[in-house]
XYZ file of C-alpha atoms in Angstrom:
598
model
C -27.244 13.212 3.649
C -27.248 10.809 0.725
C -24.534 11.010 -1.925
C -26.926 12.870 -4.230
C -27.735 15.354 -1.467
C -24.054 15.916 -0.725
C -23.302 16.538 -4.387
C -26.224 18.946 -4.604
C -24.949 20.860 -1.563
C -21.440 20.911 -3.015
C -22.691 22.207 -6.368
C -24.606 24.960 -4.593
C -21.408 26.156 -2.916
C -19.515 25.861 -6.212
C -22.121 28.010 -7.937
C -21.963 30.584 -5.136
C -18.155 30.756 -5.477
C -18.403 30.787 -9.302
C -16.505 27.508 -9.702
C -17.285 25.292 -12.710
C -15.281 22.159 -11.826
C -13.819 20.750 -8.639
C -11.177 18.054 -8.104
C -11.428 15.998 -4.907
C -8.554 13.490 -4.740
C -7.931 10.720 -2.236
C -5.191 12.510 -0.370
C -4.058 14.238 2.785
C -1.591 17.125 2.902
C 1.243 14.588 2.445
C 0.070 12.544 -0.568
C -0.253 9.432 1.585
C -1.723 6.270 0.071
C -3.990 5.716 3.062
C -5.424 8.746 4.839
C -7.010 9.559 8.176
C -10.762 10.059 8.539
C -10.417 13.860 8.406
C -9.100 13.594 4.842
C -11.667 11.138 3.436
C -13.609 13.828 1.576
C -13.732 11.873 -1.682
C -15.221 8.826 0.064
C -17.699 10.987 1.977
C -18.871 12.774 -1.153
C -19.036 9.794 -3.515
C -19.796 6.759 -1.349
C -16.861 4.901 -2.926
C -14.663 3.648 -0.079
C -11.649 2.259 -1.984
C -8.220 3.598 -1.068
C -7.518 5.127 -4.497
C -9.654 7.418 -6.613
C -10.279 10.975 -7.739
C -13.672 12.656 -7.908
C -14.364 15.433 -10.417
C -17.580 17.406 -9.954
C -19.064 19.809 -12.517
C -22.464 21.486 -12.665
C -24.064 18.749 -14.767
C -21.627 15.832 -14.501
C -19.484 13.993 -11.969
C -16.908 11.249 -12.514
C -14.852 8.984 -10.284
C -11.494 7.736 -11.547
C -10.037 4.589 -9.992
C -7.802 1.703 -11.042
C -8.442 -1.940 -11.896
C -8.279 -3.131 -8.291
C -11.557 -1.329 -7.626
C -13.629 -1.540 -10.822
C -16.140 -4.027 -9.420
C -16.390 -2.342 -6.018
C -16.694 1.149 -7.489
C -19.386 0.081 -9.961
C -21.484 -1.239 -7.086
C -20.894 1.649 -4.688
C -21.506 4.346 -7.307
C -24.732 2.776 -8.603
C -27.568 5.311 -8.459
C -25.313 8.136 -7.281
C -25.183 10.014 -10.557
C -21.391 9.641 -10.572
C -19.871 8.003 -13.651
C -17.119 5.412 -13.131
C -14.031 6.246 -15.193
C -11.850 3.148 -15.437
C -8.208 4.202 -15.297
C -5.883 2.452 -17.729
C -8.699 1.237 -19.981
C -8.378 2.113 -23.662
C -10.286 5.238 -24.579
C -10.694 6.499 -21.014
C -8.966 9.875 -20.494
C -7.253 10.753 -17.245
C -9.002 13.260 -15.014
C -6.533 15.940 -16.144
C -7.124 15.115 -19.817
C -10.877 15.270 -19.248
C -10.700 18.672 -17.579
C -8.367 20.107 -20.214
C -10.744 18.926 -22.934
C -13.991 20.070 -21.311
C -13.289 23.326 -19.475
C -13.823 26.453 -21.567
C -12.453 29.967 -21.607
C -13.724 32.047 -18.723
C -14.507 29.060 -16.513
C -12.840 28.206 -13.182
C -11.375 24.978 -11.821
C -10.952 24.587 -8.061
C -9.012 22.242 -5.834
C -7.524 22.423 -2.346
C -3.853 23.125 -3.015
C -2.874 21.215 0.099
C -4.170 17.869 -1.225
C -3.004 17.943 -4.854
C 0.597 17.061 -5.833
C 2.720 20.051 -6.774
C 3.649 18.783 -10.228
C 0.025 17.978 -11.105
C -1.237 21.322 -9.867
C 1.487 23.160 -11.753
C 0.660 21.321 -14.987
C -3.071 22.022 -14.685
C -2.541 25.701 -13.956
C -0.118 26.051 -16.864
C -2.233 24.229 -19.428
C -5.564 25.727 -18.358
C -4.089 29.227 -18.491
C -3.504 28.663 -22.205
C -7.269 28.165 -22.580
C -8.185 31.161 -20.448
C -9.414 28.954 -17.579
C -8.811 30.249 -14.042
C -7.728 28.091 -11.100
C -8.723 28.560 -7.449
C -6.587 26.424 -5.143
C -7.220 28.276 -1.898
C -10.387 26.666 -0.597
C -11.476 23.384 0.995
C -14.876 23.004 -0.700
C -15.879 19.661 0.915
C -15.135 21.211 4.323
C -17.763 23.883 3.655
C -20.566 21.316 3.724
C -19.086 18.476 5.834
C -20.537 19.597 9.150
C -19.655 16.460 11.163
C -16.150 16.061 9.774
C -13.853 14.053 12.092
C -10.967 15.860 13.752
C -7.466 15.629 12.342
C -5.455 12.837 13.979
C -3.008 13.587 16.786
C -1.673 10.406 18.385
C 1.310 10.090 20.761
C 4.612 9.736 18.924
C 7.288 7.260 19.967
C 10.917 6.823 18.969
C 12.006 3.583 17.306
C 15.028 2.187 19.114
C 18.162 1.330 17.140
C 17.725 -2.356 17.979
C 14.798 -2.157 15.559
C 15.871 0.655 13.202
C 19.496 -0.443 12.885
C 20.808 3.114 12.461
C 20.397 6.381 14.346
C 18.565 9.415 13.021
C 21.842 11.347 13.169
C 23.514 8.798 10.854
C 20.634 8.947 8.421
C 20.703 12.752 8.401
C 24.406 12.634 7.510
C 23.608 10.426 4.520
C 20.830 12.759 3.379
C 23.056 15.809 3.663
C 25.651 14.126 1.464
C 22.981 13.722 -1.214
C 21.942 17.348 -0.759
C 25.527 18.476 -1.261
C 25.818 16.329 -4.362
C 22.637 17.914 -5.791
C 23.723 21.435 -4.869
C 20.777 21.823 -2.482
C 20.909 23.992 0.619
C 17.566 22.705 1.927
C 15.502 19.534 1.653
C 11.722 19.637 2.114
C 10.036 16.402 3.171
C 6.269 15.992 3.321
C 5.919 12.210 2.876
C 5.081 10.647 6.217
C 6.872 7.340 5.657
C 10.105 9.098 4.682
C 9.920 11.342 7.759
C 9.214 8.340 10.003
C 12.258 6.524 8.641
C 14.613 9.520 8.710
C 13.863 10.556 12.296
C 13.172 7.035 13.657
C 9.790 8.261 14.850
C 6.410 6.574 14.699
C 2.813 7.319 15.730
C -0.670 6.148 14.739
C -2.056 9.090 12.753
C -3.068 6.900 9.801
C -4.919 3.659 10.450
C -2.640 0.617 10.038
C 0.321 2.852 9.117
C 2.395 3.955 12.135
C 3.281 7.449 10.944
C 3.103 10.962 12.390
C 1.320 13.852 10.649
C 4.309 16.101 10.098
C 6.584 17.934 7.693
C 10.370 18.091 7.808
C 12.928 20.621 6.630
C 16.596 19.644 6.556
C 19.428 22.104 5.974
C 23.152 21.581 6.359
C 22.999 22.617 10.001
C 19.379 22.095 11.044
C 16.746 19.361 11.059
C 13.256 20.687 11.758
C 10.147 18.602 12.436
C 6.838 20.434 11.961
C 4.264 18.661 14.107
C 1.356 19.161 16.483
C 3.132 19.648 19.836
C 0.410 17.663 21.607
C 1.784 14.522 19.912
C 5.276 14.928 21.395
C 6.064 13.918 24.973
C 9.009 15.377 26.878
C 10.812 12.035 26.491
C 10.391 12.045 22.712
C 11.331 15.720 22.548
C 14.555 14.989 24.418
C 15.349 12.040 22.151
C 14.846 14.142 19.034
C 16.990 16.927 20.445
C 19.795 14.455 21.114
C 19.729 13.585 17.392
C 19.898 17.248 16.390
C 16.177 17.582 15.566
C 14.191 20.656 16.614
C 10.411 20.977 16.763
C 8.197 23.539 15.066
C 4.357 23.898 14.839
C 2.683 21.769 12.143
C 1.225 24.691 10.173
C 4.528 26.561 10.398
C 5.815 24.797 7.297
C 4.044 27.301 5.015
C 5.791 30.268 6.612
C 9.070 28.312 6.480
C 8.589 27.768 2.741
C 8.272 31.506 2.200
C 11.535 32.024 4.103
C 13.421 29.751 1.676
C 13.622 32.545 -0.879
C 16.866 32.284 -2.817
C 17.643 28.777 -1.547
C 18.045 25.640 -3.638
C 15.480 23.137 -2.343
C 15.549 19.383 -2.921
C 12.009 18.008 -3.028
C 9.717 15.589 -4.824
C 7.167 17.575 -6.823
C 4.942 14.502 -7.117
C 4.625 14.393 -3.327
C 4.967 17.973 -2.037
C 1.515 19.534 -2.162
C 0.781 22.352 -4.581
C 0.281 24.931 -1.822
C 3.929 24.469 -0.808
C 5.251 23.777 -4.287
C 3.824 26.970 -5.773
C 5.404 29.102 -3.028
C 8.825 27.541 -3.593
C 8.470 27.727 -7.363
C 8.155 31.500 -7.073
C 10.827 32.105 -4.434
C 13.478 29.358 -4.650
C 15.330 27.092 -7.052
C 13.886 23.586 -7.026
C 15.738 20.300 -7.500
C 12.740 18.095 -8.262
C 13.447 14.372 -7.887
C 12.570 11.402 -5.721
C 13.351 11.883 -2.058
C 16.710 10.230 -1.264
C 15.071 8.633 1.794
C 12.869 6.546 -0.493
C 15.685 4.376 -1.815
C 17.611 4.455 1.460
C 14.728 2.957 3.416
C 13.841 0.493 0.651
C 17.220 -1.215 1.110
C 16.851 -2.752 4.561
C 19.961 -2.865 6.766
C 21.220 -6.008 8.507
C 19.352 -5.264 11.729
C 16.092 -4.681 9.882
C 16.521 -7.878 7.847
C 17.149 -9.961 10.968
C 14.088 -8.425 12.606
C 11.965 -9.001 9.510
C 12.778 -12.695 9.511
C 11.597 -12.874 13.111
C 8.396 -10.920 12.509
C 7.453 -13.164 9.596
C 7.906 -16.299 11.690
C 5.582 -14.837 14.305
C 3.129 -13.778 11.634
C 3.300 -17.204 10.007
C 2.525 -18.853 13.340
C -0.513 -16.583 13.797
C -1.755 -17.240 10.286
C -1.217 -21.005 10.478
C -3.143 -21.192 13.767
C -5.937 -19.321 12.010
C -5.846 -21.632 8.994
C -5.913 -24.697 11.261
C -8.947 -23.319 13.099
C -10.755 -22.346 9.908
C -10.226 -25.653 8.114
C -11.387 -27.534 11.190
C -14.364 -25.316 12.001
C -16.277 -24.353 8.848
C -19.071 -26.871 8.421
C -17.822 -28.907 11.394
C -18.906 -26.877 14.402
C -22.261 -25.392 15.321
C -21.219 -21.796 15.063
C -21.708 -19.120 12.451
C -18.453 -18.002 10.845
C -18.612 -14.977 8.584
C -16.031 -12.992 6.651
C -15.898 -10.462 9.488
C -15.718 -12.935 12.363
C -12.980 -14.900 10.572
C -10.963 -11.679 10.158
C -11.410 -10.929 13.869
C -10.187 -14.409 14.802
C -7.080 -13.909 12.652
C -6.357 -10.523 14.241
C -6.701 -12.109 17.693
C -4.051 -14.684 16.776
C -1.720 -11.872 15.701
C -2.307 -9.992 18.938
C -0.964 -13.031 20.804
C 2.415 -12.608 19.100
C 5.283 -10.673 20.736
C 5.962 -7.277 19.198
C 2.589 -6.962 17.464
C 1.204 -3.409 17.300
C -1.692 -3.344 14.837
C -2.776 -4.708 11.436
C -0.764 -3.353 8.502
C -3.976 -2.738 6.523
C -7.661 -3.538 6.753
C -7.987 -7.288 6.319
C -9.505 -8.461 3.042
C -11.661 -11.400 4.087
C -13.644 -12.541 1.055
C -15.668 -15.665 0.351
C -16.777 -16.904 -3.060
C -17.739 -14.125 -5.513
C -16.703 -11.411 -3.045
C -13.074 -12.450 -3.554
C -13.277 -11.306 -7.185
C -13.048 -7.758 -5.793
C -9.327 -7.343 -5.147
C -9.728 -4.913 -2.247
C -13.066 -6.116 -0.919
C -14.021 -5.121 2.608
C -16.949 -6.838 4.314
C -19.843 -4.635 5.393
C -22.867 -5.622 7.510
C -24.807 -5.945 4.238
C -22.209 -8.056 2.400
C -20.733 -10.083 5.293
C -21.017 -13.591 3.845
C -21.263 -16.786 5.866
C -18.369 -19.183 5.262
C -19.801 -22.487 4.040
C -18.108 -25.912 3.646
C -17.612 -25.440 -0.080
C -15.694 -23.253 -2.479
C -12.819 -20.849 -1.934
C -12.144 -18.227 0.718
C -9.462 -15.527 0.305
C -7.817 -13.604 3.140
C -5.218 -10.882 2.568
C -3.848 -9.509 5.826
C -0.760 -8.389 7.656
C 0.686 -6.973 10.822
C 2.775 -4.103 12.089
C 5.389 -5.421 14.499
C 8.301 -3.616 16.129
C 10.308 -6.076 14.050
C 8.739 -5.054 10.765
C 5.698 -5.059 8.500
C 4.075 -8.205 7.114
C 1.654 -8.864 4.247
C 0.353 -12.331 3.361
C -2.491 -13.678 1.234
C -3.807 -17.212 1.161
C -6.830 -18.656 -0.601
C -8.261 -21.757 1.047
C -10.680 -24.507 0.080
C -13.484 -24.742 2.625
C -14.892 -27.860 0.983
C -15.344 -29.198 -2.562
C -13.896 -26.896 -5.233
C -14.928 -26.981 -8.925
C -12.272 -28.252 -11.338
C -11.904 -24.908 -13.114
C -11.242 -23.120 -9.822
C -8.628 -25.741 -8.921
C -6.975 -25.118 -12.278
C -6.924 -21.392 -11.557
C -5.618 -21.953 -8.024
C -2.829 -24.181 -9.299
C -1.881 -21.619 -11.947
C -1.574 -18.950 -9.248
C 0.570 -21.323 -7.205
C 2.819 -21.888 -10.224
C 3.062 -18.124 -10.716
C 4.085 -17.408 -7.126
C 6.722 -20.128 -7.123
C 8.201 -19.150 -10.487
C 8.898 -15.588 -9.345
C 9.940 -16.674 -5.868
C 12.625 -18.927 -7.361
C 13.949 -16.443 -9.924
C 17.693 -15.980 -10.457
C 18.624 -12.780 -12.279
C 21.451 -10.382 -12.981
C 22.029 -7.155 -11.102
C 20.373 -4.306 -12.980
C 17.045 -6.053 -13.446
C 13.870 -4.249 -12.501
C 10.574 -5.739 -11.480
C 9.312 -5.143 -14.999
C 11.928 -7.657 -16.245
C 10.671 -10.402 -13.915
C 6.908 -9.899 -13.904
C 6.358 -12.338 -16.785
C 7.566 -15.176 -14.562
C 4.494 -14.681 -12.385
C 2.035 -13.497 -14.999
C 2.989 -16.130 -17.586
C 0.936 -19.051 -16.189
C -2.085 -16.715 -15.880
C -1.691 -15.313 -19.384
C -1.409 -18.878 -20.745
C -5.054 -19.326 -19.736
C -6.070 -16.109 -21.538
C -6.603 -14.339 -18.202
C -4.963 -11.309 -16.609
C -5.130 -9.511 -13.275
C -5.553 -5.727 -13.446
C -2.859 -4.765 -10.970
C 0.832 -5.173 -10.366
C 2.269 -8.494 -9.254
C 3.953 -7.007 -6.216
C 4.881 -3.888 -4.269
C 7.645 -2.792 -1.951
C 7.055 -3.124 1.787
C 8.301 -0.724 4.470
C 9.732 -1.460 7.890
C 7.142 -0.647 10.567
C 5.781 1.750 7.969
C 3.626 1.642 4.856
C 2.702 -1.799 3.613
C 2.985 -0.346 0.093
C 6.238 1.543 -0.422
C 8.095 2.528 -3.578
C 10.414 2.368 -5.457
C 10.531 -1.420 -6.035
C 7.732 -3.563 -7.392
C 6.690 -6.111 -9.992
C 4.441 -5.200 -12.917
C 4.468 -5.889 -16.661
C 4.315 -2.293 -17.840
C 5.539 0.996 -16.456
C 2.817 3.002 -14.710
C 4.439 6.372 -13.926
C 2.172 7.252 -11.015
C 3.091 3.993 -9.262
C 6.826 4.807 -9.138
C 7.774 1.165 -8.525
C 10.158 0.367 -11.371
C 13.480 0.814 -9.564
C 16.418 -1.522 -10.100
C 16.177 -4.386 -7.615
C 18.869 -4.297 -4.946
C 19.845 -6.641 -2.103
C 17.860 -5.653 0.974
C 14.691 -4.695 -0.880
C 11.483 -6.468 0.160
C 8.792 -6.947 -2.492
C 5.547 -8.917 -2.464
C 4.829 -11.697 -4.943
C 1.037 -11.872 -5.341
C -0.426 -12.939 -8.688
C -4.089 -13.835 -8.869
C -7.197 -14.762 -10.836
C -10.397 -12.764 -10.403
C -13.589 -13.939 -12.109
C -16.458 -11.537 -11.445
C -19.494 -13.223 -9.933
C -17.630 -16.462 -9.333
C -14.345 -16.429 -7.391
C -11.076 -14.724 -6.621
C -7.715 -16.352 -5.938
C -4.514 -14.761 -4.683
C -1.417 -16.214 -3.051
C 1.134 -13.772 -1.653
C 4.601 -14.096 -0.170
C 7.114 -11.379 0.672
C 10.506 -11.737 -1.021
C 13.840 -10.347 0.169
C 16.321 -9.617 -2.616
C 19.735 -11.137 -1.793
C 23.093 -11.392 -3.540
C 24.125 -14.681 -5.110
C 27.052 -15.737 -7.251
C 29.319 -13.152 -8.875
C 31.272 -14.238 -11.938
C 32.402 -13.006 -15.342
C 28.761 -12.333 -16.303
C 28.162 -10.040 -13.344
C 26.458 -10.156 -9.960
C 23.578 -12.613 -9.785
C 20.682 -12.005 -7.409
C 17.824 -14.122 -6.144
C 15.085 -14.005 -3.531
C 14.782 -15.264 0.015
C 11.156 -15.933 0.894
C 10.210 -14.269 4.193
C 6.597 -15.509 4.372
C 5.809 -18.930 5.804
C 2.349 -20.503 5.802
C 0.863 -23.442 3.899
C -0.414 -23.061 0.346
C -3.619 -25.081 0.569
C -2.998 -28.482 -1.014
C -6.749 -29.158 -0.959
C -7.099 -26.697 -3.852
C -4.109 -27.924 -5.872
C -4.604 -30.079 -8.978
C -1.188 -31.786 -9.391
C -1.776 -32.573 -13.075
C -1.054 -28.901 -13.856
C 2.296 -28.895 -12.019
C 5.574 -29.865 -13.665
C 8.078 -31.925 -11.716
C 10.163 -28.790 -11.219
C 7.162 -26.906 -9.844
C 6.322 -29.788 -7.517
C 9.901 -29.626 -6.294
C 9.567 -25.903 -5.600
C 6.294 -26.395 -3.710
C 7.630 -29.309 -1.694
C 10.807 -27.421 -0.761
C 8.774 -24.406 0.327
C 6.427 -26.519 2.430
C 9.348 -28.352 4.032
C 10.708 -24.977 5.172
C 7.249 -23.897 6.394
C 7.045 -26.964 8.614
C 10.586 -26.601 9.950
C 10.153 -22.931 10.852
C 6.635 -22.979 12.296
C 6.152 -26.369 13.940
C 8.218 -25.528 17.067
C 5.622 -22.872 17.983
C 2.473 -24.982 17.507
C 0.508 -27.379 19.688
C 0.587 -31.119 19.044
C -2.668 -31.165 17.084
C -1.640 -28.101 15.110
C 1.724 -29.666 14.320
C 0.168 -32.859 12.984
C -2.256 -30.831 10.908
C 0.643 -28.737 9.544
C 2.556 -31.922 8.710
C -0.389 -33.019 6.563
C -0.722 -29.639 4.836
C 2.983 -29.376 4.052
C 3.383 -32.964 2.832
C 5.322 -33.600 -0.352
C 3.256 -34.123 -3.496
């Protein structure tokens, strides 16, 4: 079926069920950022394939809300579908909730699957719509009624992460969580977020592409730790390991019955993450302590073992990327072979697969040439897969999942002559990355305090990028993990404005995106570390974890101050020292050239 045919079929079912509006978010039952194929109902219905967006369907109108990363992509993919693009964060554009509250009338009915909407959002909609006499039906999976060839829900083999990688046992982590529960007066703690469960129980799987997590729920009390999971995913070895840590197994769907049995208990949970189907049950039967999961901050602050492993994984990743960059710069326009965005991405993944400890990519590689790079989260398709030519700029944003951690790196490279304006933009992005990377700041600062260091050189040109400057990174987990990040204004739904602490890893990735022309991004991962402590307080700074050349072919030195040249030269000196021992002779000489002092 085409998108129009799918919407027509959906509207027919809505009319049959007497539903006037339907919300289809980008979500699984766990409010994950990236979801398995079974949960991609919004993409299937709308044709928009970006990782973030919410579809609202009414009898005579449909709208798709997404953020600035996807405006260009969404505009193209929604063209001719009859779905209006609603640009989140743009002045005058209401949120999907505001739109529904303004447009639904007394006697009408809103529907959504309560398992895929956050508890707090569902509760707010039900409360506010009740005031208008609008009913809510949250018991049905409407897309599932017409999606006849829907993929099966993931069930991949789970494995336990050894302490030589995790640094601490699940039993130790459970003790820490129970201390927080006691402090909050909670007798139970409900966890539905897959990354938090993976960290707490030191368990991983492959139920979400590029994110090694297990579809599961968890319930922690003062004397029990229960993991609700498909038993087919758990081997006898894993079962025994969990039991040794005091963790018992229950069926995946059993969490709903367990919620009903928490009547009279005080439950610690995150209402922005627990789905409405669970949240509404607990709201009726239990007392709720609604706040961020304690695991979120605990796992954001990497322990000494994790930090040591991360340094190793980034060296390996830097070697893979530098081998790729060497090949690319020496192949495009110089060899008689066709190199496309897709084939270049495959070559890069092959180099990663050669590295010890590599498991899988940490996200779908963004391999974008020329105008395609202006789309921040571009993904090449057979129709768009551009040939790489010996001219202009090519952007690749990629990363790996290693037993030693998660990596995320972006480099933009000159494949030949580059126009002066693009060199100016490239140099500004380089200045931005280095300014934030070299920041020194007092304890208590948040990413919002430091974002101007990166965004300043871009703003000076009268340009902005419609996204944050950086996000937290997990450890063999989600490549995007709260609560730390860099952005210039607070965006509540992003939850990335925490105080920066030693051990947190955050990306530094400013950019310039000119629609129809080019896109530029340079990205390093930064580890927050403690510096001098004196009468003014504890100073902090960053240790750069990412090592690969910033392409000097695209730099225009006239736009760099002497201080900025010093920063770039010092960074490139470290790149050469760390990576050259793992390269061939020709690769080493090439790296020497591309890390030379300017």
